[in-house]
CSV table of C-alpha atoms in Angstrom, one decimal:
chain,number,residue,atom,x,y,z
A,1,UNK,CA,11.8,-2.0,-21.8
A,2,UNK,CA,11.0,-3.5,-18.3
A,3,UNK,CA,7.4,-3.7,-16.5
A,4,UNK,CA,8.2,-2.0,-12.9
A,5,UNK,CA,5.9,-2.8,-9.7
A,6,UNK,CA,6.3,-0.6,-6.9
A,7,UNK,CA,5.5,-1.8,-4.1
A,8,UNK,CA,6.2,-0.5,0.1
A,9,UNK,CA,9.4,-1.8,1.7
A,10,UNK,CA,8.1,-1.3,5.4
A,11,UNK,CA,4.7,-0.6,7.3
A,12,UNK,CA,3.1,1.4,4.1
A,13,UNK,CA,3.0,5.2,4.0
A,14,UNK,CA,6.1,5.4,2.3
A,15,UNK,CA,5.3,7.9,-0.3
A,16,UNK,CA,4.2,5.4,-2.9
A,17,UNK,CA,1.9,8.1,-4.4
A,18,UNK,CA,4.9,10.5,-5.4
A,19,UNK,CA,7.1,7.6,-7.1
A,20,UNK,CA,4.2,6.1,-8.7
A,21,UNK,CA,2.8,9.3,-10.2
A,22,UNK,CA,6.5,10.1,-11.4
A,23,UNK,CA,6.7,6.6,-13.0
A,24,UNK,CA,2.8,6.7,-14.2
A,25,UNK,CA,3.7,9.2,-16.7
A,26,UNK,CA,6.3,7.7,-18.5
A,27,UNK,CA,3.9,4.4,-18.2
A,28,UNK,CA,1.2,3.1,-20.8
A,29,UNK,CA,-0.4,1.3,-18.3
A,30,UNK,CA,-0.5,1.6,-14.6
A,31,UNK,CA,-2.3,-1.1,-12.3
A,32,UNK,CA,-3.9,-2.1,-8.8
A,33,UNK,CA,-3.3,-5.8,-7.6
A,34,UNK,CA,-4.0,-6.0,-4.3
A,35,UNK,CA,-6.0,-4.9,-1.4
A,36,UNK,CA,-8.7,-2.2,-1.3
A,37,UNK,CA,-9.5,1.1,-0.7
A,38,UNK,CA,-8.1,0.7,3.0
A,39,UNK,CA,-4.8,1.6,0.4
A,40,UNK,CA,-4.2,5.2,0.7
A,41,UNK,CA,-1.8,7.3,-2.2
A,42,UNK,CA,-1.3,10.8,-2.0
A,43,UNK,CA,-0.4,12.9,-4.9
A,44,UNK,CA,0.3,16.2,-5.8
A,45,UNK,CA,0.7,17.4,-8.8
A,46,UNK,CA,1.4,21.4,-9.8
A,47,UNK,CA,-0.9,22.9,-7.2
A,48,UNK,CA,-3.5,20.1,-6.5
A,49,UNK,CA,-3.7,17.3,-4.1
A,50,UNK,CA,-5.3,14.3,-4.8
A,51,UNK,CA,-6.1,11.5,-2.2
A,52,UNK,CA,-6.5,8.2,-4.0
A,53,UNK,CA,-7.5,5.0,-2.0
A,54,UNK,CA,-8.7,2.5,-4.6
A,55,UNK,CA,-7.8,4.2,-7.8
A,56,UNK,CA,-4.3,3.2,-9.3
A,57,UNK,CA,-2.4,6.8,-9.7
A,58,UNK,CA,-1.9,6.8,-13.2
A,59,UNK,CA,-5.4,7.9,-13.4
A,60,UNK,CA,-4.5,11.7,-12.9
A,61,UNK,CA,-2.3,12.0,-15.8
A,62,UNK,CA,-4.6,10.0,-18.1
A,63,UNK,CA,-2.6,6.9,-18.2
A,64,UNK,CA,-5.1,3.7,-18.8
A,65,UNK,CA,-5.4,2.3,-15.4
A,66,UNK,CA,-6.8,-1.4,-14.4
A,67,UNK,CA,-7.7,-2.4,-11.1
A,68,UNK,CA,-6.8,-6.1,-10.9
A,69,UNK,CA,-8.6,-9.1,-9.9
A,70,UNK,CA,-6.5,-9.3,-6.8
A,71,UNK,CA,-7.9,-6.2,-5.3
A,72,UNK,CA,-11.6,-6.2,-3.4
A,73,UNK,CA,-13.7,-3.7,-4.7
A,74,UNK,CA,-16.3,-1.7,-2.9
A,75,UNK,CA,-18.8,-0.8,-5.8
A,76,UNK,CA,-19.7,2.4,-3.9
A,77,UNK,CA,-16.4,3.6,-2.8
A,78,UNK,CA,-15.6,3.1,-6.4
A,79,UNK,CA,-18.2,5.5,-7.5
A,80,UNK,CA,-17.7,7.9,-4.7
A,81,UNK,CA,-14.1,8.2,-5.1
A,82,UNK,CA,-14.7,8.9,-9.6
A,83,UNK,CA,-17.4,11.2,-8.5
A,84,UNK,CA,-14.8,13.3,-6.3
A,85,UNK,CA,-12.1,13.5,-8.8
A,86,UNK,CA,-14.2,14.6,-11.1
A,87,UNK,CA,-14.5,17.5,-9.3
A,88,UNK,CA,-11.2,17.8,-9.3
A,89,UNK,CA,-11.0,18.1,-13.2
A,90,UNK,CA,-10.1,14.2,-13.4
A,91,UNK,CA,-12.6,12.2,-14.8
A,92,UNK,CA,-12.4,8.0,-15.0
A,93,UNK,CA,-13.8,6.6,-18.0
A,94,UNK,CA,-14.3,3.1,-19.7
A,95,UNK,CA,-11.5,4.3,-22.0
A,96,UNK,CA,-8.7,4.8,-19.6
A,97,UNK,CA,-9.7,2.6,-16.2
A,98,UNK,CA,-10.9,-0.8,-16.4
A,99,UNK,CA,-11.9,-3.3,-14.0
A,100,UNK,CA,-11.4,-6.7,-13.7
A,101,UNK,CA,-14.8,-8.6,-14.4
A,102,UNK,CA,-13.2,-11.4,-12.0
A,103,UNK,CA,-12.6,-8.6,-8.7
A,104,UNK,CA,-14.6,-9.6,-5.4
A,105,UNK,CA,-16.6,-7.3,-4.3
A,106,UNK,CA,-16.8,-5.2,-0.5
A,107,UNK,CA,-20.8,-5.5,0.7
A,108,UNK,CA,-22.5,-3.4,3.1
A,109,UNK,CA,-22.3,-7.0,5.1
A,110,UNK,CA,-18.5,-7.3,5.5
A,111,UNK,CA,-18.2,-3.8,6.6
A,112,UNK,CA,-20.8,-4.4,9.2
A,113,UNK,CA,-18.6,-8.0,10.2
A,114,UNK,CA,-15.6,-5.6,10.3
A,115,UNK,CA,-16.4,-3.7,12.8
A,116,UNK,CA,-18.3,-5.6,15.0
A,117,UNK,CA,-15.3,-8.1,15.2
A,118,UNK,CA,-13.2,-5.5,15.9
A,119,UNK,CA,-15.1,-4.2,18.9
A,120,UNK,CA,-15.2,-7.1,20.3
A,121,UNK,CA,-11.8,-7.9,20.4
A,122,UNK,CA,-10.6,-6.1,23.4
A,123,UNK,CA,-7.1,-6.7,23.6
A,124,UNK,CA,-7.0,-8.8,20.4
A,125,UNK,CA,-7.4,-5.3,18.4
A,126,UNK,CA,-5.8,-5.8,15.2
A,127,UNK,CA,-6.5,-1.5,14.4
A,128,UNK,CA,-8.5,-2.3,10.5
A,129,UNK,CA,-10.0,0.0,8.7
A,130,UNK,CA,-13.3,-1.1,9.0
A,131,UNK,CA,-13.9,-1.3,5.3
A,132,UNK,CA,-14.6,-4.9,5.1
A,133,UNK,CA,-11.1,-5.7,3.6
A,134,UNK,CA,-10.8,-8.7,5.4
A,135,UNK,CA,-14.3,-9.9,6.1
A,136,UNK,CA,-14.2,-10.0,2.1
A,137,UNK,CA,-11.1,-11.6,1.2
A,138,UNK,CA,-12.6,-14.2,3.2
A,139,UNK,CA,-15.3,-14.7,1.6
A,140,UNK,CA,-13.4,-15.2,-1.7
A,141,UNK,CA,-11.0,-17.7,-0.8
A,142,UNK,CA,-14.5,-19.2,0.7
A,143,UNK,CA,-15.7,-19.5,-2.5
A,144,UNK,CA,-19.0,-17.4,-2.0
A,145,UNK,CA,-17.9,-13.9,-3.0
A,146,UNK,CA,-20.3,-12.0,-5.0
A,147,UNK,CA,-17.8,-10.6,-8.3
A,148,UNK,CA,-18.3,-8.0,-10.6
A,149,UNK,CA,-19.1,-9.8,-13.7
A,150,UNK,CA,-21.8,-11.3,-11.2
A,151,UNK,CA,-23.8,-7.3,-11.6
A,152,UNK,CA,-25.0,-8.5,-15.1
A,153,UNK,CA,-26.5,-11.9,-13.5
A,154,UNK,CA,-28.3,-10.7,-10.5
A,155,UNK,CA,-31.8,-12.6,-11.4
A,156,UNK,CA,-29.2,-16.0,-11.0
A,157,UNK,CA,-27.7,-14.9,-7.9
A,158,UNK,CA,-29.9,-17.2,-5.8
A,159,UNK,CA,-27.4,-20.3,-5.1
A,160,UNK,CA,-24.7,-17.6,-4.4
A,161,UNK,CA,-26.7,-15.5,-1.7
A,162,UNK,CA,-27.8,-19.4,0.0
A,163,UNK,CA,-23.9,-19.5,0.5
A,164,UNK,CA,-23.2,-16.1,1.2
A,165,UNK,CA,-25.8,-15.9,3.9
A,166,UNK,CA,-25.7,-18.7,5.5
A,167,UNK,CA,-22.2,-17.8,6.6
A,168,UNK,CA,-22.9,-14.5,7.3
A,169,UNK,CA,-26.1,-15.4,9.3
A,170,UNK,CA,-24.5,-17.4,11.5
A,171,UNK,CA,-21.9,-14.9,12.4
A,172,UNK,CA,-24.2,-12.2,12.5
A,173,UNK,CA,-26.6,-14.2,15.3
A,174,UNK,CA,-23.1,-15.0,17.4
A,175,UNK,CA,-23.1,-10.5,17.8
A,176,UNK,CA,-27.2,-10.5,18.0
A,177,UNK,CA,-27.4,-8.9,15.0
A,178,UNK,CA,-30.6,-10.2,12.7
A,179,UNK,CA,-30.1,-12.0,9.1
A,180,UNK,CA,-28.5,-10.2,6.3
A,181,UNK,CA,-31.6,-8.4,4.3
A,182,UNK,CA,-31.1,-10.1,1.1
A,183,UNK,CA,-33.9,-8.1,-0.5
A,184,UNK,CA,-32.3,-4.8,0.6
A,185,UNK,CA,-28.9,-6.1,-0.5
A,186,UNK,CA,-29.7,-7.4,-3.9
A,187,UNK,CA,-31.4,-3.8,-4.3
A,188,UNK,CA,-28.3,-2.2,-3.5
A,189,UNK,CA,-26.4,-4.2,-5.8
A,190,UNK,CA,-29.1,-3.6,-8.8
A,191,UNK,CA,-28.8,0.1,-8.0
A,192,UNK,CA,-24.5,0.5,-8.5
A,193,UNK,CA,-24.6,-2.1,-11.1
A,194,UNK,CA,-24.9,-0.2,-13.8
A,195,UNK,CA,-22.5,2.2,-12.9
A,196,UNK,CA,-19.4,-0.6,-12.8
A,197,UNK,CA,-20.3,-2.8,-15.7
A,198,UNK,CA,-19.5,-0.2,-18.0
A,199,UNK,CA,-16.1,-0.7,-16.4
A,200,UNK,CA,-15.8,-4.4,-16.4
A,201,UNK,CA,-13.4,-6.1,-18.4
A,202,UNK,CA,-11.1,-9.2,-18.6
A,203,UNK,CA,-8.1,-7.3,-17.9
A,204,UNK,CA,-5.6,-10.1,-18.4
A,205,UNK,CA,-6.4,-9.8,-21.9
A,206,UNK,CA,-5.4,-6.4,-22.2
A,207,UNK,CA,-2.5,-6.5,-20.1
A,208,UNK,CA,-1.1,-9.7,-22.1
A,209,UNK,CA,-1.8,-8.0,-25.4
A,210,UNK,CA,-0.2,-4.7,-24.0
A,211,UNK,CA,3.1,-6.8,-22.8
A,212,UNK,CA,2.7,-8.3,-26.3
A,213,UNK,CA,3.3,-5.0,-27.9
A,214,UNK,CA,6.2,-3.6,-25.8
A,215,UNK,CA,4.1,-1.6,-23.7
A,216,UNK,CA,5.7,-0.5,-20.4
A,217,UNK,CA,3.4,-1.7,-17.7
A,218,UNK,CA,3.8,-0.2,-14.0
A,219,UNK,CA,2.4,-2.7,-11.0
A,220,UNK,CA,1.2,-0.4,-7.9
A,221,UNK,CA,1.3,-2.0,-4.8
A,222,UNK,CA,-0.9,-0.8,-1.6
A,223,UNK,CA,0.9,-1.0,1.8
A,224,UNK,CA,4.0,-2.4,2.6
A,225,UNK,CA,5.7,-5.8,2.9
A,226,UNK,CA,5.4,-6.0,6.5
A,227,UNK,CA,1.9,-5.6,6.3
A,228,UNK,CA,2.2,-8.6,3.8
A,229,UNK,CA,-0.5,-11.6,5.4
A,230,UNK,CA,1.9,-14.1,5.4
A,231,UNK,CA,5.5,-11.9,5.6
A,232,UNK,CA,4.4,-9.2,7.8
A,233,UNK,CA,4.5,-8.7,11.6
A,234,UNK,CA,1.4,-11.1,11.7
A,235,UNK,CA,-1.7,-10.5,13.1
A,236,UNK,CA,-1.2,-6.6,12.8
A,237,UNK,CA,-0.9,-6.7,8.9
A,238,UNK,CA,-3.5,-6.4,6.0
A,239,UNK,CA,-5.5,-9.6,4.5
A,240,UNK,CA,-3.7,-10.0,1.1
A,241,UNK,CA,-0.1,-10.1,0.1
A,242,UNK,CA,1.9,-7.3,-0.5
A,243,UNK,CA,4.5,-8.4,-1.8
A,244,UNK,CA,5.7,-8.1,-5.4
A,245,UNK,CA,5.0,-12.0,-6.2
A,246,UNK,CA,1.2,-10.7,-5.6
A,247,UNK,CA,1.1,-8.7,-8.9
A,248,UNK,CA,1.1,-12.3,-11.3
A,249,UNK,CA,-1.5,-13.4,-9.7
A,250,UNK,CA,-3.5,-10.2,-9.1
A,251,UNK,CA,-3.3,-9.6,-12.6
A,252,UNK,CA,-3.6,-11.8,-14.5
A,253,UNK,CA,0.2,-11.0,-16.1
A,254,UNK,CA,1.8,-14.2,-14.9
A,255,UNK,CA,5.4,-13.8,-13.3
A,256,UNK,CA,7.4,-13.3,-16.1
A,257,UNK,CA,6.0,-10.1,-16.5
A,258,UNK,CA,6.4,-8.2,-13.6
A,259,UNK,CA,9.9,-6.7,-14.4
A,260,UNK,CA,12.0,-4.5,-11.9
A,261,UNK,CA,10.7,-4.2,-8.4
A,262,UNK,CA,11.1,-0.8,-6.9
A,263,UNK,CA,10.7,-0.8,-2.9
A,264,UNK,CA,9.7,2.6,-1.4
A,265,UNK,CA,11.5,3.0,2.2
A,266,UNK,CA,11.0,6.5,4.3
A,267,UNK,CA,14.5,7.7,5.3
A,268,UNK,CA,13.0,6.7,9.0
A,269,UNK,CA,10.4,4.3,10.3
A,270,UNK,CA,6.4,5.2,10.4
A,271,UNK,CA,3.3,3.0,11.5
A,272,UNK,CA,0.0,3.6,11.4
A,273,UNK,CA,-2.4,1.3,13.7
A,274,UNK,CA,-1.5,-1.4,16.5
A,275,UNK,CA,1.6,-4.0,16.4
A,276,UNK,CA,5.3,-3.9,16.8
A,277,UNK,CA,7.5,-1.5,16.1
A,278,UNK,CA,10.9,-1.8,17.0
A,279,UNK,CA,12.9,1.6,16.4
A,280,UNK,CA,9.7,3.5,17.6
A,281,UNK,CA,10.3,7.2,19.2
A,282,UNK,CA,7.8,7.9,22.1
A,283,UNK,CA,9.5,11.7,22.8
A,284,UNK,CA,10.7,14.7,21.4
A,285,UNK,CA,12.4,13.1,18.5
A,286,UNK,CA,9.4,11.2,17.3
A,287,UNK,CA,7.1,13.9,17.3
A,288,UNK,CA,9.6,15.9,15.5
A,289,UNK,CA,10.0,13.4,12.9
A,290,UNK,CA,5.9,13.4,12.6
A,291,UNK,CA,5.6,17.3,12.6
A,292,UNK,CA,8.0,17.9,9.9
A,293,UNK,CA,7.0,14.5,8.2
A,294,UNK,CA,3.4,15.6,8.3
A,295,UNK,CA,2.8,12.2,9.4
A,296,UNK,CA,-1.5,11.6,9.2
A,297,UNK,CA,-2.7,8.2,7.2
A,298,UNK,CA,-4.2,9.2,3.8
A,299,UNK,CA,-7.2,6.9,4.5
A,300,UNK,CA,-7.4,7.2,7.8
A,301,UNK,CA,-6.4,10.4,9.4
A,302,UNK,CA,-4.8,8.7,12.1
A,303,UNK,CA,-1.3,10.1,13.7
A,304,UNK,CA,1.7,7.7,12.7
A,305,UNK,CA,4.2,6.3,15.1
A,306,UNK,CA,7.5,7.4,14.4
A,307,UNK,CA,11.0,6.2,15.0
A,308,UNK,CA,14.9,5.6,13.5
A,309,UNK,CA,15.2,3.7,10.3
A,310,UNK,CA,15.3,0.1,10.7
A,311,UNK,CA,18.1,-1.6,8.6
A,312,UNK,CA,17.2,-4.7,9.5
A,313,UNK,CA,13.4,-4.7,8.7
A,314,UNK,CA,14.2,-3.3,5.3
A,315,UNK,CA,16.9,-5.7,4.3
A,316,UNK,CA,14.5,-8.5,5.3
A,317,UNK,CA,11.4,-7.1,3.4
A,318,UNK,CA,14.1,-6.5,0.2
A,319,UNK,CA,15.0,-10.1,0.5
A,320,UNK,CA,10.8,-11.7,0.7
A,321,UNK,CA,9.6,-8.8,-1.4
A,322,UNK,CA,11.8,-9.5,-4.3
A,323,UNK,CA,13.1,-6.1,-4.1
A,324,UNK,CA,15.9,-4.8,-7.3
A,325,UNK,CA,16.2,-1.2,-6.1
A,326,UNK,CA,15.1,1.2,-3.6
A,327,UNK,CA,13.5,4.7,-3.7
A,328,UNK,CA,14.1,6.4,-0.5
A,329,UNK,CA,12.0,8.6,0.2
A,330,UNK,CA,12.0,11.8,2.5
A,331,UNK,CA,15.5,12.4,3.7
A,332,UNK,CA,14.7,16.3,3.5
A,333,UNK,CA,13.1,15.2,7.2
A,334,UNK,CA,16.1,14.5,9.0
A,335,UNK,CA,17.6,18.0,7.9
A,336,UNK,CA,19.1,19.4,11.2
A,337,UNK,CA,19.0,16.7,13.1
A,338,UNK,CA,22.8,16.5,15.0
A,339,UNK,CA,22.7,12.6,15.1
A,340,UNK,CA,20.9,10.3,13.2
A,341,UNK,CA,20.5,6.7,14.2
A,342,UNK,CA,20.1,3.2,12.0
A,343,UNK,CA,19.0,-0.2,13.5
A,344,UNK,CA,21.2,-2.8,12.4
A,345,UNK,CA,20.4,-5.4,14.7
A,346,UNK,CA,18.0,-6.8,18.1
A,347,UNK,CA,18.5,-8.0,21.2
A,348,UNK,CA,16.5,-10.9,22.4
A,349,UNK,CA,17.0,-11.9,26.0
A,350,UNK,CA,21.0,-13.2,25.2
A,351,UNK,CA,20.6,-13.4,21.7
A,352,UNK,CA,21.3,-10.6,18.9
A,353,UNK,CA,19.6,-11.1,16.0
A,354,UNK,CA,20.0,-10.3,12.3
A,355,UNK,CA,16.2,-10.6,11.6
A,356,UNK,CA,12.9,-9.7,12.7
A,357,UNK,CA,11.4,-12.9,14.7
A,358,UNK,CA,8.0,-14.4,13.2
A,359,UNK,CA,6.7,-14.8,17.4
A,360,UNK,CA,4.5,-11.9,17.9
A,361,UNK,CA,5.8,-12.1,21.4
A,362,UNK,CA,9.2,-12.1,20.3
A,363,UNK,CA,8.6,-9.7,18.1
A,364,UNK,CA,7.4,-7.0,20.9
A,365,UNK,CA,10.4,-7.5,23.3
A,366,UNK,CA,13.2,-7.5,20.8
A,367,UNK,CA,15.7,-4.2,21.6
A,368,UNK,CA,17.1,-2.8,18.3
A,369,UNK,CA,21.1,-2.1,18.6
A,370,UNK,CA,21.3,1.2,17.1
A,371,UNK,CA,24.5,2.4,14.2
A,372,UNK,CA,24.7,6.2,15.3
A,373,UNK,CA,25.8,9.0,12.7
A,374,UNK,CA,26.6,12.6,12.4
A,375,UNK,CA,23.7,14.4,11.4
A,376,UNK,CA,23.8,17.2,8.6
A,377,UNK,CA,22.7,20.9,8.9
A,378,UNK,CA,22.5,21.7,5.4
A,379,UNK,CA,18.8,21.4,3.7
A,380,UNK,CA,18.3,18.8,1.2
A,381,UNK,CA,14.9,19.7,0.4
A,382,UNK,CA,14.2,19.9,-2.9
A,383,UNK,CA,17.9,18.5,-4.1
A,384,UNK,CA,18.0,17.0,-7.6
A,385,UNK,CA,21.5,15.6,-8.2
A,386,UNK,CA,23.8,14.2,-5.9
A,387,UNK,CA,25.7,17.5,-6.3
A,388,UNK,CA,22.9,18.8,-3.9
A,389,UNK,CA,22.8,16.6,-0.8
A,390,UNK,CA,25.1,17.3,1.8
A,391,UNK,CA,27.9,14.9,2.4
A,392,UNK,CA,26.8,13.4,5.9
A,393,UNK,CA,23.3,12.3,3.5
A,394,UNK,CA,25.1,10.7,0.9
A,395,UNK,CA,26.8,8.7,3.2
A,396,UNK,CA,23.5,8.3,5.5
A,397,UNK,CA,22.5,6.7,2.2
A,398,UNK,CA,25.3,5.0,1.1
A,399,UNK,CA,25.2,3.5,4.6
A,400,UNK,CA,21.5,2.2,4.1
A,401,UNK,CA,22.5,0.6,1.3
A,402,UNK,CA,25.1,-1.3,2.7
A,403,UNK,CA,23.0,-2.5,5.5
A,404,UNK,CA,19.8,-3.5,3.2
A,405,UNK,CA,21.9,-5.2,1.0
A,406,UNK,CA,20.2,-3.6,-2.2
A,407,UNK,CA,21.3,-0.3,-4.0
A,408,UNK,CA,19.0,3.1,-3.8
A,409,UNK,CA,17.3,3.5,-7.5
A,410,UNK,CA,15.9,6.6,-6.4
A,411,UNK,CA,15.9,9.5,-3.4
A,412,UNK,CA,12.9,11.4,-3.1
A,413,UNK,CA,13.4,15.4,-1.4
A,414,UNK,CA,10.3,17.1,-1.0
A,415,UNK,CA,6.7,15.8,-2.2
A,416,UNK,CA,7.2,17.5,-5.7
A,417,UNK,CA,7.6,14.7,-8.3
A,418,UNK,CA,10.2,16.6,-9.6
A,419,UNK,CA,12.5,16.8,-6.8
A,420,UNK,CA,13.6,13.3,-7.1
A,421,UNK,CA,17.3,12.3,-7.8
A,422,UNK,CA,17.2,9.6,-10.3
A,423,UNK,CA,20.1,6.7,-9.5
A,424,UNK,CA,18.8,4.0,-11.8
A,425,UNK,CA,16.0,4.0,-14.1
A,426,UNK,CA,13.8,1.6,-13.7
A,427,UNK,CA,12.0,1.7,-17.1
A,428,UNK,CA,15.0,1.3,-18.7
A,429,UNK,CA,16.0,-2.3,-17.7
């Protein structure tokens, strides 16, 4: 049986949540690899909703869930987000998530270097989260992150803060802000300590012995690939790669091991946040695609821009994302529409263009060349066979896949996990 990673085939928002709580449960072990709790994964499940942002999905059903050493961990959104799902009936223990003892960890300090960057940048607004993503992935590849397996060594944490703080000092004096408070920090850290060790384990061990014994292992990616740091619409992406490359090394797994990749694609185009976006629908057809798309970030709240689907996007984050098959997700949105449109190309000046342009200039004039179809009247909500969808969606899809270049594994009708039309299975290659 194959390992499947799931990760977002454009600006994130897909629907990941749905796909990944309908894989989780046939899955002995579902895990987080990259990126933080500025991730956001919606699920619902009967009659309850549950808003994930650092937790890997499988959590809700019960399935042992690992949060990776590629993620960065904020200790206390850790512990608020258990604590709230516990009220929900869920409750995270050693036993079914575990942390790896190698994960950076989010301080009160990068969240504070978050946001005073970003209001200073004026123009150069990137639109983060403000949750220190960045500020802390910095600091790893730095080499003076603070880790989880450092909360059972605090009283040797000296040489560590030196470096720590002598970065962040400097920065913090270029805003006028005073010196990090390592007294009050190191407090902080003593106080959530004991609630993650419990957690902490070397989670490559568990994974390899779990891969060893023909366990079905499911990678959950955050975002999307164009939000990827070095594939995405650069500077307006996220500070770790999304792709599915990312989940070897955010594992500990290694590459062999990462198995079918399922990209999740919306049946249109959303973005949440600043930066390009090509197909994007500034009238009455974007805000119908966001009223019946109910489109709000998870994390955030904030409205998502809407527009057409963008073939040419998709085909290029298949090709970087190491994309096998695609779950596209809800079509039941463009019910009624009497034309739909695809991208399948830009202009550039003279030039058409097959791809998306690296030059963030480039990348904001560039006019897509839109493929225009006949809509369909007929409701696909809920479908769950072919036999379902009305013809003009089939072939909307069939079209899709033509222009991506990579077949649909699975099409998603309404947020129920259930009403999903199953093309491919990805467990079972």
């Amino acid at each position: 049986m194959a390992n499947v990673a799931v990760i977002g085939a454009q600006w994130g928002d897909e629907g990941k949540g749905k796909i990944v709580d309908w894989l989780a449960e046939r899955a002995d072990m579902v895990v987080r690899f990259q990126g933080g709790h500025n991730a956001g994964h919606t699920l619902v499940v009967g009659e309850n909703v549950y808003k994930l942002s650092l937790l890997p999905s499988g959590i809700v059903r019960g399935t042992p869930s690992v949060i990776g050493n590629g993620v960065v961990l904020d200790p206390w959104a850790l512990k608020a987000e258990i604590e709230r799902l516990a009220e929900q009936g869920v409750h995270a223990s050693p036993e079914t998530l575990r942390v790896a003892d190698n994960c950076p960890l989010i301080l009160p300090i990068h969240r504070d270097l978050d946001g005073l960057r970003e209001d200073a940048s004026g123009a150069g607004k990137i639109g983060t989260t403000r949750r220190g993503i960045g500020p802390a992935y910095e600091d790893k590849v730095g080499r003076r992150a603070i880790r989880v397996c450092d909360l059972a060594h605090l009283d040797d944490l000296g040489p560590q803060l030196d470096r720590l703080c002598a970065h962040h000092d400097a920065l913090r004096a270029g805003f006028g802000e005073p010196p990090v408070d390592r007294e009050r920090l190191l407090a902080d850290l003593r106080e959530i300590a004991a609630f993650v060790l419990p957690f902490a384990k070397p989670v490559w061990r568990d994974l390899n012995e779990a891969r060893s014994g023909g366990k079905r292992i499911l990678f959950e990616g955050a975002q999307g690939v164009l939000l990827d740091i070095d594939h995405g619409t650069y500077p307006f992406v996220t500070s770790s790669n999304t792709i599915a490359g990312a989940a070897a090394g955010g594992s500990g797994l290694g590459p062999s091991g990462v198995g079918f990749v399922l990209g999740i694609a919306k049946a249109y185009t959303t973005r949440v946040g600043s930066g390009p976006f090509p197909t994007e629908l500034e009238d009455e057809t974007g805000q119908r695609l966001g009223e019946r798309g109910h489109e709000f970030g998870t994390v955030t709240g904030r409205k998502r821009r809407c527009g057409w689907f963008d073939s040419v996007l998709v085909r290029q984050s298949a090709a970087v994302g190491g994309i096998t098959g695609i779950a596209l997700t809800k079509i039941d949105v463009l019910d009624g529409f009497d034309e739909v449109k695809i991208c399948v190309g830009y202009k550039l000046g003279d030039e058409t263009l097959d791809y998306y342009p690296t030059h963030a200039a480039d990348q904001a004039k560039v006019v897509p060349v839109y493929e225009t179809m006949e809509g369909w009247q007929e409701s696909t909500a809920g479908a769950r066979s072919w036999a379902d969808l009305p013809a003009q969606a089939i072939k909307y899809i069939r079209r899709i896949e033509e222009l991506i270049r990579c077949p649909v594994a699975l099409v998603s009708t309404s947020p129920e996990r259930e009403d999903t039309i199953l093309v491919r299975d990805p467990f079972a290659d």
